[in-house]
mmCIF file of C-alpha atoms in Angstrom:
data_model
loop_
_atom_site.group_PDB
_atom_site.id
_atom_site.type_symbol
_atom_site.label_atom_id
_atom_site.label_comp_id
_atom_site.label_asym_id
_atom_site.label_seq_id
_atom_site.Cartn_x
_atom_site.Cartn_y
_atom_site.Cartn_z
ATOM 1 C CA MET A 1 0.000 0.000 0.000
ATOM 2 C CA SER A 2 2.781 2.433 0.709
ATOM 3 C CA ASN A 3 3.960 2.017 -2.887
ATOM 4 C CA ILE A 4 0.577 3.147 -4.176
ATOM 5 C CA ARG A 5 0.585 6.283 -2.062
ATOM 6 C CA SER A 6 4.113 7.223 -3.036
ATOM 7 C CA THR A 7 3.249 7.110 -6.719
ATOM 8 C CA GLY A 8 0.571 9.782 -6.229
ATOM 9 C CA VAL A 9 -2.366 7.673 -7.322
ATOM 10 C CA ILE A 10 -4.408 8.727 -4.282
ATOM 11 C CA ARG A 11 -3.178 12.328 -4.344
ATOM 12 C CA ARG A 12 -3.928 12.815 -8.045
ATOM 13 C CA PRO A 13 -7.752 12.990 -7.632
ATOM 14 C CA ARG A 14 -7.282 15.694 -4.982
ATOM 15 C CA LYS A 15 -5.041 17.675 -7.338
ATOM 16 C CA LEU A 16 -7.537 17.304 -10.199
ATOM 17 C CA LEU A 17 -10.393 18.385 -7.916
ATOM 18 C CA ALA A 18 -8.449 21.448 -6.758
ATOM 19 C CA THR A 19 -7.609 22.353 -10.377
ATOM 20 C CA ALA A 20 -11.257 21.938 -11.419
ATOM 21 C CA VAL A 21 -12.470 24.142 -8.541
ATOM 22 C CA ALA A 22 -9.882 26.846 -9.353
ATOM 23 C CA THR A 23 -10.798 26.755 -13.061
ATOM 24 C CA ALA A 24 -14.516 27.033 -12.267
ATOM 25 C CA ALA A 25 -13.891 29.985 -9.946
ATOM 26 C CA LEU A 26 -11.817 31.788 -12.573
ATOM 27 C CA THR A 27 -14.409 31.117 -15.270
ATOM 28 C CA ALA A 28 -17.255 32.331 -13.056
ATOM 29 C CA GLY A 29 -15.260 35.448 -12.180
ATOM 30 C CA ALA A 30 -14.789 36.216 -15.867
ATOM 31 C CA LEU A 31 -18.544 36.086 -16.434
ATOM 32 C CA VAL A 32 -19.593 38.194 -13.424
ATOM 33 C CA PRO A 33 -18.892 41.949 -13.564
ATOM 34 C CA THR A 34 -16.593 43.353 -10.936
ATOM 35 C CA VAL A 35 -18.036 45.381 -8.090
ATOM 36 C CA GLY A 36 -16.596 48.591 -9.584
ATOM 37 C CA THR A 37 -18.277 48.004 -12.925
ATOM 38 C CA ALA A 38 -21.611 47.210 -11.317
ATOM 39 C CA ASP A 39 -21.354 50.261 -9.080
ATOM 40 C CA ALA A 40 -20.536 52.520 -12.009
ATOM 41 C CA ALA A 41 -23.593 51.333 -13.936
ATOM 42 C CA ALA A 42 -25.832 51.463 -10.869
ATOM 43 C CA HIS A 43 -24.784 55.040 -10.073
ATOM 44 C CA ALA A 44 -25.155 56.545 -13.537
ATOM 45 C CA PRO A 45 -26.486 60.109 -13.262
ATOM 46 C CA ALA A 46 -30.261 60.368 -13.340
ATOM 47 C CA TRP A 47 -29.954 63.778 -15.027
ATOM 48 C CA LYS A 48 -27.447 66.292 -16.390
ATOM 49 C CA SER A 49 -27.763 69.947 -15.498
ATOM 50 C CA PHE A 50 -26.276 72.976 -17.286
ATOM 51 C CA THR A 51 -26.333 76.443 -15.705
ATOM 52 C CA TRP A 52 -25.445 79.837 -17.181
ATOM 53 C CA GLY A 53 -24.360 83.155 -15.772
ATOM 54 C CA THR A 54 -26.091 86.384 -16.826
ATOM 55 C CA LEU A 55 -26.620 86.593 -20.598
ATOM 56 C CA ARG A 56 -27.564 89.693 -22.589
ATOM 57 C CA SER A 57 -28.822 90.120 -26.109
ATOM 58 C CA GLY A 58 -30.068 93.498 -27.331
ATOM 59 C CA ASP A 59 -32.433 94.912 -24.692
ATOM 60 C CA CYS A 60 -32.985 91.492 -23.089
ATOM 61 C CA THR A 61 -31.297 89.965 -20.053
ATOM 62 C CA MET A 62 -31.365 86.383 -18.812
ATOM 63 C CA PHE A 63 -30.241 86.396 -15.188
ATOM 64 C CA SER A 64 -27.585 84.140 -13.683
ATOM 65 C CA GLY A 65 -28.912 80.706 -12.753
ATOM 66 C CA ALA A 66 -30.683 79.864 -16.022
ATOM 67 C CA ARG A 67 -30.680 76.059 -16.145
ATOM 68 C CA TRP A 68 -31.371 73.272 -18.623
ATOM 69 C CA THR A 69 -31.763 69.784 -17.117
ATOM 70 C CA LEU A 70 -31.531 66.725 -19.397
ATOM 71 C CA TYR A 71 -32.906 63.278 -18.592
ATOM 72 C CA PRO A 72 -31.915 59.889 -20.083
ATOM 73 C CA ASN A 73 -35.422 59.450 -21.582
ATOM 74 C CA GLY A 74 -34.805 62.353 -23.988
ATOM 75 C CA THR A 75 -36.655 65.121 -22.154
ATOM 76 C CA ALA A 76 -35.179 68.478 -21.204
ATOM 77 C CA TYR A 77 -36.547 71.153 -18.872
ATOM 78 C CA PHE A 78 -35.573 74.819 -18.669
ATOM 79 C CA ARG A 79 -36.065 77.503 -16.038
ATOM 80 C CA ALA A 80 -34.776 81.071 -16.085
ATOM 81 C CA THR A 81 -35.659 84.624 -15.155
ATOM 82 C CA VAL A 82 -35.643 87.144 -18.005
ATOM 83 C CA THR A 83 -36.428 90.811 -18.561
ATOM 84 C CA SER A 84 -36.085 93.548 -21.160
ATOM 85 C CA SER A 85 -35.371 97.254 -20.964
ATOM 86 C CA SER A 86 -38.095 97.951 -23.548
ATOM 87 C CA ASN A 87 -41.724 96.885 -23.976
ATOM 88 C CA HIS A 88 -42.936 94.177 -26.358
ATOM 89 C CA ASP A 89 -39.658 92.297 -26.718
ATOM 90 C CA ALA A 90 -39.177 88.560 -27.016
ATOM 91 C CA TRP A 91 -36.249 86.376 -26.054
ATOM 92 C CA LEU A 92 -35.513 83.770 -28.740
ATOM 93 C CA MET A 93 -33.253 80.811 -28.003
ATOM 94 C CA HIS A 94 -31.865 77.839 -29.955
ATOM 95 C CA VAL A 95 -30.307 75.026 -27.889
ATOM 96 C CA ARG A 96 -27.597 72.647 -29.080
ATOM 97 C CA LEU A 97 -26.280 69.550 -27.305
ATOM 98 C CA LYS A 98 -22.541 68.961 -27.720
ATOM 99 C CA ASP A 99 -19.969 66.285 -26.994
ATOM 100 C CA GLY A 100 -16.834 66.734 -24.890
ATOM 101 C CA ASN A 101 -14.971 68.305 -27.827
ATOM 102 C CA GLY A 102 -17.697 70.870 -28.446
ATOM 103 C CA ALA A 103 -19.022 69.172 -31.597
ATOM 104 C CA VAL A 104 -22.789 69.503 -32.080
ATOM 105 C CA LEU A 105 -24.614 66.219 -31.524
ATOM 106 C CA THR A 106 -28.162 67.474 -32.021
ATOM 107 C CA ALA A 107 -30.489 70.388 -31.316
ATOM 108 C CA LEU A 108 -33.332 70.330 -28.834
ATOM 109 C CA SER A 109 -36.784 70.158 -30.310
ATOM 110 C CA PRO A 110 -38.600 72.419 -30.825
ATOM 111 C CA THR A 111 -35.665 74.073 -32.515
ATOM 112 C CA LYS A 112 -36.758 77.521 -31.306
ATOM 113 C CA PHE A 113 -37.838 78.612 -27.813
ATOM 114 C CA VAL A 114 -39.522 82.013 -27.371
ATOM 115 C CA LYS A 115 -40.479 84.026 -24.279
ATOM 116 C CA ASN A 116 -42.551 87.180 -24.765
ATOM 117 C CA LEU A 117 -41.555 90.139 -22.571
ATOM 118 C CA PRO A 118 -44.455 92.604 -22.799
ATOM 119 C CA TYR A 119 -43.476 95.119 -20.082
ATOM 120 C CA HIS A 120 -40.010 96.485 -19.407
ATOM 121 C CA THR A 121 -40.842 97.013 -15.740
ATOM 122 C CA GLN A 122 -41.311 93.252 -15.131
ATOM 123 C CA SER A 123 -39.068 90.226 -14.816
ATOM 124 C CA TYR A 124 -40.551 86.947 -16.044
ATOM 125 C CA VAL A 125 -39.983 83.338 -15.077
ATOM 126 C CA TRP A 126 -39.433 81.318 -18.224
ATOM 127 C CA THR A 127 -40.001 77.575 -18.216
ATOM 128 C CA ALA A 128 -39.773 75.373 -21.285
ATOM 129 C CA LYS A 129 -39.676 71.718 -22.233
ATOM 130 C CA GLY A 130 -37.685 70.201 -25.062
ATOM 131 C CA THR A 131 -36.901 66.769 -26.393
ATOM 132 C CA PHE A 132 -33.946 65.030 -28.004
ATOM 133 C CA ASP A 133 -33.037 61.535 -29.193
ATOM 134 C CA PRO A 134 -32.222 59.651 -25.947
ATOM 135 C CA GLY A 135 -29.442 57.839 -27.814
ATOM 136 C CA TRP A 136 -27.340 60.998 -27.485
ATOM 137 C CA TYR A 137 -27.697 61.260 -23.691
ATOM 138 C CA ASP A 138 -24.452 59.503 -22.739
ATOM 139 C CA ASP A 139 -22.453 61.607 -25.213
ATOM 140 C CA VAL A 140 -23.731 65.017 -24.068
ATOM 141 C CA ARG A 141 -21.050 66.926 -22.142
ATOM 142 C CA ARG A 142 -21.869 70.540 -23.101
ATOM 143 C CA MET A 143 -24.742 72.724 -24.238
ATOM 144 C CA SER A 144 -24.834 75.973 -26.144
ATOM 145 C CA LEU A 145 -27.526 78.635 -26.356
ATOM 146 C CA VAL A 146 -27.899 80.915 -29.340
ATOM 147 C CA ASN A 147 -29.888 83.936 -28.161
ATOM 148 C CA HIS A 148 -31.655 86.833 -29.864
ATOM 149 C CA CYS A 149 -33.845 89.610 -28.489
#
């Protein structure tokens, strides 16, 4: 019997079992995402927000704090306070979504947002809703506003 044990016949099944368990663990690990990857996906931002300082165009002023908020479903919401130094003006705005290099991905729809400013003695809260192709959401890093009064 001691000859059988010294040849490794009894030990060999243990070594094969250990190798099989290690291989299965490595294979399972390759198929399951790491904790960091799962956390990154689970903590993706629920929205992206872009805020501007005071903007002026002609007689019109958009005060600091104007904000567009984008959501992964392709909706966008805007809130700002605007005024004009003359009666019967309108603030006109075009909004473009851009990538990290500043290249235009798409424009918000509608392509033109307008806020009427009837009295120069008043400031007005401006809210608006826009939409965009949700496929662009992950690529959006910047926004630009083209304004006219």
